[in-house]
Coordinates of C-alpha atoms and ligand atoms in Angstrom, one line a residue:
X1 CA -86.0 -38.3 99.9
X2 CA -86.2 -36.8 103.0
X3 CA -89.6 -37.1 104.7
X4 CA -91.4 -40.5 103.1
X5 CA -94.1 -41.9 104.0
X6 CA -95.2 -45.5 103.5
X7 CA -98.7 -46.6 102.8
X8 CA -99.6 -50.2 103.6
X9 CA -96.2 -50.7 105.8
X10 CA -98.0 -53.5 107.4
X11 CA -97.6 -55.8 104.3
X12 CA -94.9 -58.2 103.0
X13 CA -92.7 -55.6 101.7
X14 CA -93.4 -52.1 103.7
X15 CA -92.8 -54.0 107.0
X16 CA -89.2 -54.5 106.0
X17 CA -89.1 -51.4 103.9
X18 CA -90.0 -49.4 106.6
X19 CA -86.9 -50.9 108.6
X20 CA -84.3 -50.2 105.9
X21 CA -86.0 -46.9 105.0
X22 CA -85.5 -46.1 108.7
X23 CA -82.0 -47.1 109.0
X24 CA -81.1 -44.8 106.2
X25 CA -83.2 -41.7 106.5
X26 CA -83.8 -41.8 110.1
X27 CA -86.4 -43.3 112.4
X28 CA -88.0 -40.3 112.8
X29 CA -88.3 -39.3 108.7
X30 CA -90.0 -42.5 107.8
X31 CA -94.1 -42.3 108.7
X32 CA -95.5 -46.0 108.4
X33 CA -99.3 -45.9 107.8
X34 CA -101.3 -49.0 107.4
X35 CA -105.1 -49.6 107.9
X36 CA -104.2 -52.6 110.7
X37 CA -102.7 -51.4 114.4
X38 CA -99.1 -52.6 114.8
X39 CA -96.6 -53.1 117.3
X40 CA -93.7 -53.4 115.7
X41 CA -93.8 -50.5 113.2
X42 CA -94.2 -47.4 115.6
X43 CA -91.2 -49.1 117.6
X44 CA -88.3 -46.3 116.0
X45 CA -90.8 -43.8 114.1
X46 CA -94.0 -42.4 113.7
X47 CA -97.0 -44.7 112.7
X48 CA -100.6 -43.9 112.0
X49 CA -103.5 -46.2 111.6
X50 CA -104.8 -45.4 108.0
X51 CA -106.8 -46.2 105.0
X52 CA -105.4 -45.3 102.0
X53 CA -109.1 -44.9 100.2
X54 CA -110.0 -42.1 103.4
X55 CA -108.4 -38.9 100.9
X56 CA -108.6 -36.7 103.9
X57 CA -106.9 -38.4 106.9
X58 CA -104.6 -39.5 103.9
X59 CA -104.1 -35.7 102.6
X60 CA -103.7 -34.4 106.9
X61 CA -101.1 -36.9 107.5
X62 CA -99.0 -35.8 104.3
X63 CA -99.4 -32.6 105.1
X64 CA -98.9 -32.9 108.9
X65 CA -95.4 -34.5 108.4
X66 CA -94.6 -32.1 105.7
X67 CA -94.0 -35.4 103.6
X68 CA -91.7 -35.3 100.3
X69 CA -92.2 -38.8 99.4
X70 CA -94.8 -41.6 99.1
X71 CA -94.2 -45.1 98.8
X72 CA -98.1 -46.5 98.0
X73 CA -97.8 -50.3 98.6
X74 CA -101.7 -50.6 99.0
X75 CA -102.8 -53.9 97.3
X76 CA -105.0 -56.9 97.3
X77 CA -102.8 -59.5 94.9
X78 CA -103.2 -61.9 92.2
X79 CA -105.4 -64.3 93.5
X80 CA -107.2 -62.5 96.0
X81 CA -108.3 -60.0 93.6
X82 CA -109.6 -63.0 91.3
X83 CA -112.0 -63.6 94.1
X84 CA -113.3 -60.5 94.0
X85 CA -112.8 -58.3 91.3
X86 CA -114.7 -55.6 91.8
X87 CA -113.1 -54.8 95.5
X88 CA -109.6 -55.3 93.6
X89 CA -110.1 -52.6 92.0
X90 CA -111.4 -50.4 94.7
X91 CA -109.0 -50.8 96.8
X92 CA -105.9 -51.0 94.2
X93 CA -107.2 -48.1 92.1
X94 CA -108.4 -46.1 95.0
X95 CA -105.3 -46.2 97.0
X96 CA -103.2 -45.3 93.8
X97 CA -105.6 -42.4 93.4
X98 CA -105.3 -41.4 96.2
X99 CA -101.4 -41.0 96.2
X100 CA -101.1 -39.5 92.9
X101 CA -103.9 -36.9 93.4
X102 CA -102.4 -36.0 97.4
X103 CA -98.5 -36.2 95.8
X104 CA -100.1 -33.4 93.0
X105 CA -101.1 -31.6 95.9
X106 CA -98.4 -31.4 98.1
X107 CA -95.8 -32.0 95.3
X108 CA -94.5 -35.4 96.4
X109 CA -92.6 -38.1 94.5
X110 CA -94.2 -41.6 94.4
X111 CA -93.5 -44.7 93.6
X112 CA -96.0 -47.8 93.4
X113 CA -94.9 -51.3 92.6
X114 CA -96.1 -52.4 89.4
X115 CA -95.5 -56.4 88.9
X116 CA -95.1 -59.3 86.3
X117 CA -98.8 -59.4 86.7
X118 CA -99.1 -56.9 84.3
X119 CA -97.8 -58.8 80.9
X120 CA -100.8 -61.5 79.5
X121 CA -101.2 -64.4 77.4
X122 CA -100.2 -62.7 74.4
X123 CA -97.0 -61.0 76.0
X124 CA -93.6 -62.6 74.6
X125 CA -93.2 -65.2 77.3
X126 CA -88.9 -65.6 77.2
X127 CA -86.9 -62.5 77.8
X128 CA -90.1 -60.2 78.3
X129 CA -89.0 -57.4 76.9
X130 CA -89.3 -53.8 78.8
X131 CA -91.9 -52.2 76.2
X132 CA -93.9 -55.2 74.6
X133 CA -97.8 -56.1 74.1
X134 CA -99.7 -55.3 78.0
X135 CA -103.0 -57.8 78.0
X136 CA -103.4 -58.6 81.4
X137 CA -106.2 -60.9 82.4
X138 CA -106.4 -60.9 86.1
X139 CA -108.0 -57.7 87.6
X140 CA -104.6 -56.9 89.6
X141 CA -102.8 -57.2 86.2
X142 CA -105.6 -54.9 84.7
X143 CA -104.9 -52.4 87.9
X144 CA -101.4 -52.3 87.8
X145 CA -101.1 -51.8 84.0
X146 CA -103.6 -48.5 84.9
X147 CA -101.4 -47.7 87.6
X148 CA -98.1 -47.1 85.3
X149 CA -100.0 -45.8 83.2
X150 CA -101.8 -43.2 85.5
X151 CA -98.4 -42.9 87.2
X152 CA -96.9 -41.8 83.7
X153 CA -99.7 -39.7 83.3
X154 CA -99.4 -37.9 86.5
X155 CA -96.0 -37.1 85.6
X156 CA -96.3 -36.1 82.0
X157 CA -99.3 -33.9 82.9
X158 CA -98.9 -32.3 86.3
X159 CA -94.5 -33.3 86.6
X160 CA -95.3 -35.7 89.7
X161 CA -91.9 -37.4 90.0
X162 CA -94.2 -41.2 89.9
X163 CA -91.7 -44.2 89.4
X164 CA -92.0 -47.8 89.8
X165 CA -90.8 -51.1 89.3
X166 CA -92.3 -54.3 87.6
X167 CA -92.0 -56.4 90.9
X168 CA -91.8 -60.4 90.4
X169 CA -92.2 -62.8 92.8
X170 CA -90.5 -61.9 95.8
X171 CA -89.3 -64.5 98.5
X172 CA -89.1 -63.0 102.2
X173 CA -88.9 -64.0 106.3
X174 CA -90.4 -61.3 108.2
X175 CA -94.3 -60.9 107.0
X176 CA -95.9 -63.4 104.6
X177 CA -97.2 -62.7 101.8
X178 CA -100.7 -63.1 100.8
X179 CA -102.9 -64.2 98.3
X180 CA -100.6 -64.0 95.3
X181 CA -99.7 -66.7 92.7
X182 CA -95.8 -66.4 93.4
X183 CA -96.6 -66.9 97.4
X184 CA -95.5 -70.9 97.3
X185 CA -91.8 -70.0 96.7
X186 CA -92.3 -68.4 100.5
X187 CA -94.5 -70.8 101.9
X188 CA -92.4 -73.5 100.8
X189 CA -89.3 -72.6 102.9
X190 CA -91.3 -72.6 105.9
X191 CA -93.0 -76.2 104.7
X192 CA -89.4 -77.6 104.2
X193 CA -88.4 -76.6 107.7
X194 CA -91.2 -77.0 109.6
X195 CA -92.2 -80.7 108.4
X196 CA -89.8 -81.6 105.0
X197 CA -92.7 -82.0 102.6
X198 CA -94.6 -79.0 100.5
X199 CA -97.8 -79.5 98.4
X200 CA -97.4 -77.1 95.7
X201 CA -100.4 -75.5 94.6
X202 CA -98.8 -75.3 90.9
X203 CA -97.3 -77.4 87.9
X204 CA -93.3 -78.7 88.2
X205 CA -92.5 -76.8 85.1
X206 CA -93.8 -73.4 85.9
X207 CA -91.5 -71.3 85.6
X208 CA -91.8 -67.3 87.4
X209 CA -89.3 -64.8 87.7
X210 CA -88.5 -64.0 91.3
X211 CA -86.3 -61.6 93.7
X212 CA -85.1 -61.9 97.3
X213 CA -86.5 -59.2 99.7
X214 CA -83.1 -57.4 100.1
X215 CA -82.8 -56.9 96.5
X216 CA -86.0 -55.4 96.2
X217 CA -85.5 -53.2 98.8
X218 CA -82.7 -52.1 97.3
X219 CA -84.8 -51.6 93.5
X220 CA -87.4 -49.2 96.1
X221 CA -84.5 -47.5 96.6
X222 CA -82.4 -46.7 94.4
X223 CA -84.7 -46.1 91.5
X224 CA -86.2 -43.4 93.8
X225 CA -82.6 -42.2 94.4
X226 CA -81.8 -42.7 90.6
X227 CA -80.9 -39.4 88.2
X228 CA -83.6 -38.3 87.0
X229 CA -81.8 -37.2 83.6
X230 CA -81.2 -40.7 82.7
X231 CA -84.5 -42.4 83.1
X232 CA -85.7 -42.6 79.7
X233 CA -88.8 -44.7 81.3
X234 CA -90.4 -44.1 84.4
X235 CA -93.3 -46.3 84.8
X236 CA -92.6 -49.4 85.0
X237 CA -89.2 -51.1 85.0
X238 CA -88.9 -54.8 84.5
X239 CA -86.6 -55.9 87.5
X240 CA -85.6 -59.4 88.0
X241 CA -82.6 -61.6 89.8
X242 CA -83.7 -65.8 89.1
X243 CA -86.3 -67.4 87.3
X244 CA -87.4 -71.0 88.4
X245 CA -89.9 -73.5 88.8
X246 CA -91.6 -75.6 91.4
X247 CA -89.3 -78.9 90.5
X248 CA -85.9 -76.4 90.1
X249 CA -86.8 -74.7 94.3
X250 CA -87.2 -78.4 95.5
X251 CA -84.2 -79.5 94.4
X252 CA -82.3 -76.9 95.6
X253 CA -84.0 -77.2 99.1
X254 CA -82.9 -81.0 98.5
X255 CA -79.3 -79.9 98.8
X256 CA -80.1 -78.6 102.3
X257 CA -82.8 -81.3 103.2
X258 CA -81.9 -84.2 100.9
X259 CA -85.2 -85.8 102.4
X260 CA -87.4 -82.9 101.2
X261 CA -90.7 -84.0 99.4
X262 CA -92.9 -82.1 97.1
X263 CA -96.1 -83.0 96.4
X264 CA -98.5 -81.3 93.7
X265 CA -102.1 -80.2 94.6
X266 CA -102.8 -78.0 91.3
X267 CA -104.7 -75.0 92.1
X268 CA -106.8 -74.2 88.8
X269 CA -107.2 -70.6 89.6
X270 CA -103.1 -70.1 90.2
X271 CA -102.3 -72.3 87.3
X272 CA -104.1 -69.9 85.0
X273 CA -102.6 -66.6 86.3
X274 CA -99.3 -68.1 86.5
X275 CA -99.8 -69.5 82.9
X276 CA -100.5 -66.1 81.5
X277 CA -97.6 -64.5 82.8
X278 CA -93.8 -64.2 81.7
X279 CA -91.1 -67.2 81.9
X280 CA -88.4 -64.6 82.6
X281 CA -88.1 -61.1 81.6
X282 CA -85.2 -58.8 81.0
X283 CA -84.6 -56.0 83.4
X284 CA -81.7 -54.3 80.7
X285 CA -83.3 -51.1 80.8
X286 CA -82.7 -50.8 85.0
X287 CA -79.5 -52.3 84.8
X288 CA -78.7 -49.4 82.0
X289 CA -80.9 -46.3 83.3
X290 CA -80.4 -46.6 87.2
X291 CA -77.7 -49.1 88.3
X292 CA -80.5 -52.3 89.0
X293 CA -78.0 -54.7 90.2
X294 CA -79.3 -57.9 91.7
X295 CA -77.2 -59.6 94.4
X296 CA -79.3 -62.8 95.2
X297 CA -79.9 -65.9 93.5
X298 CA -81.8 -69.1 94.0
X299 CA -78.3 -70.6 95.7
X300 CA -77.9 -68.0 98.1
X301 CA -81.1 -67.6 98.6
X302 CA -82.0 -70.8 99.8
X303 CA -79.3 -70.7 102.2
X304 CA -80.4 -67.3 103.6
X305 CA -84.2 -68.8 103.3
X306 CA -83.2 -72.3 105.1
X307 CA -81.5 -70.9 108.1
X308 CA -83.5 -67.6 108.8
X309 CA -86.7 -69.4 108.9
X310 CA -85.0 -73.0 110.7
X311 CA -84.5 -70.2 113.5
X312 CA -87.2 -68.3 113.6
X313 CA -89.5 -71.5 114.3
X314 CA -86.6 -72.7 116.6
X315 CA -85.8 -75.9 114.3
X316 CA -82.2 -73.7 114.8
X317 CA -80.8 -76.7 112.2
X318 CA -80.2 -74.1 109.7
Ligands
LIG401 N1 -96.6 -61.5 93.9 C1 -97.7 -61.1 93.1 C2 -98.7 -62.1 93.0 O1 -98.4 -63.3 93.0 C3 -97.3 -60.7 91.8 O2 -96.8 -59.4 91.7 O3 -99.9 -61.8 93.0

């Protein structure tokens, strides 16, 4: 990698990607494009205003920064998308389009998360294994399992150097996410800090696999960075550091906050996406073909969780 650019950089993970990109490759290598104006991600490189589904200002700006690599993090999540289906698709499958078709062009590598949302109802739920049974049954589950597979395509067909990872859950303190199922075990920090009580939107004993923002940053990176020779898959790798639950978070928030309370206000929508997806799944196949070595858990985590965000909203107890 040596000229990326990042599409959607305003989002949960391209605003910090962006940063660690940057501090690797150079402020100046790393283009951040989103369809929003922002201040903070022009600050030590070049940023554009754009919309991934526009193929021509998306195909000028590639070619303008003579760029070698794409990082397509356009997406509307789990829950959003259930809202509105049809747009889900639009955007997830337009933007992926778009990058494949423009990396063919200009003979870019790519990667695009893919996510636990892909595995369904009728995918093993313990120990998910890396090539198992692919029903989705949310519309971002149904556009991700396109996307590896059009990713694989691209690369089978035309050699684009596509790879991605099977993102869970992940928990962050610089730009929240939004609209996905896995969002409480963010929101939940900031509810524990800000007033000691969460309502969580699902059941005490649903369990999601989950990673902490460095750690993914780190799975963006070095699977881009990986050999080539030893990838025996390409798209998508399960990656995972922790698995928990609602009730497993709170109390280990409680060792912080020992007055913490969680309160349930079931959300039947998120229930039923969460239900369909994986327990835990196992990420052997990055630990064996690129290195994928995790470095958070839910301990360390909540420590780094707790007194990041106690700052940031100047509680400064943590
Ligand atoms: N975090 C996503 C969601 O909850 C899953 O990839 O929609």
């Amino acid at each position: 990698m040596k000229k990326i650019m990042i599409v959607g950089a305003g989002g949960q993970i391209g605003s910090e990607l962006t940063v660690k990109l940057r501090s690797i490759y150079g402020g100046a290598n790393v283009v951040a494009t989103d369809i929003k104006p922002n201040d903070t991600l022009g600050g030590d490189g070049p940023f554009a205003v754009l919309d991934a589904l526009d193929a021509r200002a998306y195909a000028e700006l590639v070619a303008r920064y003579d760029v070698d690599t794409i990082f397509n993090l356009v997406a509307l999540l789990s829950a959003t998308g259930e809202r509105d289906p049809q747009l889900a698709w639009r955007v997830n499958i337009g933007a992926l389009m778009n990058s494949l078709e423009i990396a063919r062009e200009n003979g870019c590598a790519v990667f695009t998360p893919s996510s636990i949302a892909a595995f369904g109802p009728d995918t093993p739920k313990d120990n998910t294994p890396q090539d198992t049974v692919m029903h989705p049954t949310t519309i971002y589950g149904v556009c991700k399992v396109t996307g590896e597979l059009m990713s694989d395509y691209y690369y089978h067909r035309f050699g684009i150097d596509a790879r991605s990872v099977r993102f869970p859950g992940i928990v962050s303190n610089l730009t929240l996410p939004g609209g996905g199922t896995t969002d409480y075990a963010v929101e939940i920090y900031y509810e524990a800090v800000k007033h000691k009580r969460f309502v969580c939107p699902l059941p005490e004993d649903m369990y999601m696999d989950m990673l902490y923002m460095p750690d993914a940053l780190d799975a963006c990176i070095g699977l881009m960075e990986a050999d080539p020779a030893r990838l025996v898959h390409r798209n998508s790798f399960n990656v995972t550091a922790m698995s928990f639950s609602p009730e497993v978070i709170a109390a280990e928030i409680r060792k912080h906050i020992p007055d913490f309370v969680m309160d349930y206000d079931i959300d039947p929508l998120k229930e039923r996406i969460a239900a369909s997806w994986p327990n835990n799944i196992d990420d052997t196949c990055a630990r064996r073909e690129w290195d994928w070595n995790p470095k958070w858990d839910l301990a360390s985590m909540t420590e780094d969780m707790l007194r990041v965000v106690g700052k940031k909203i100047g509680a400064g107890k943590y």
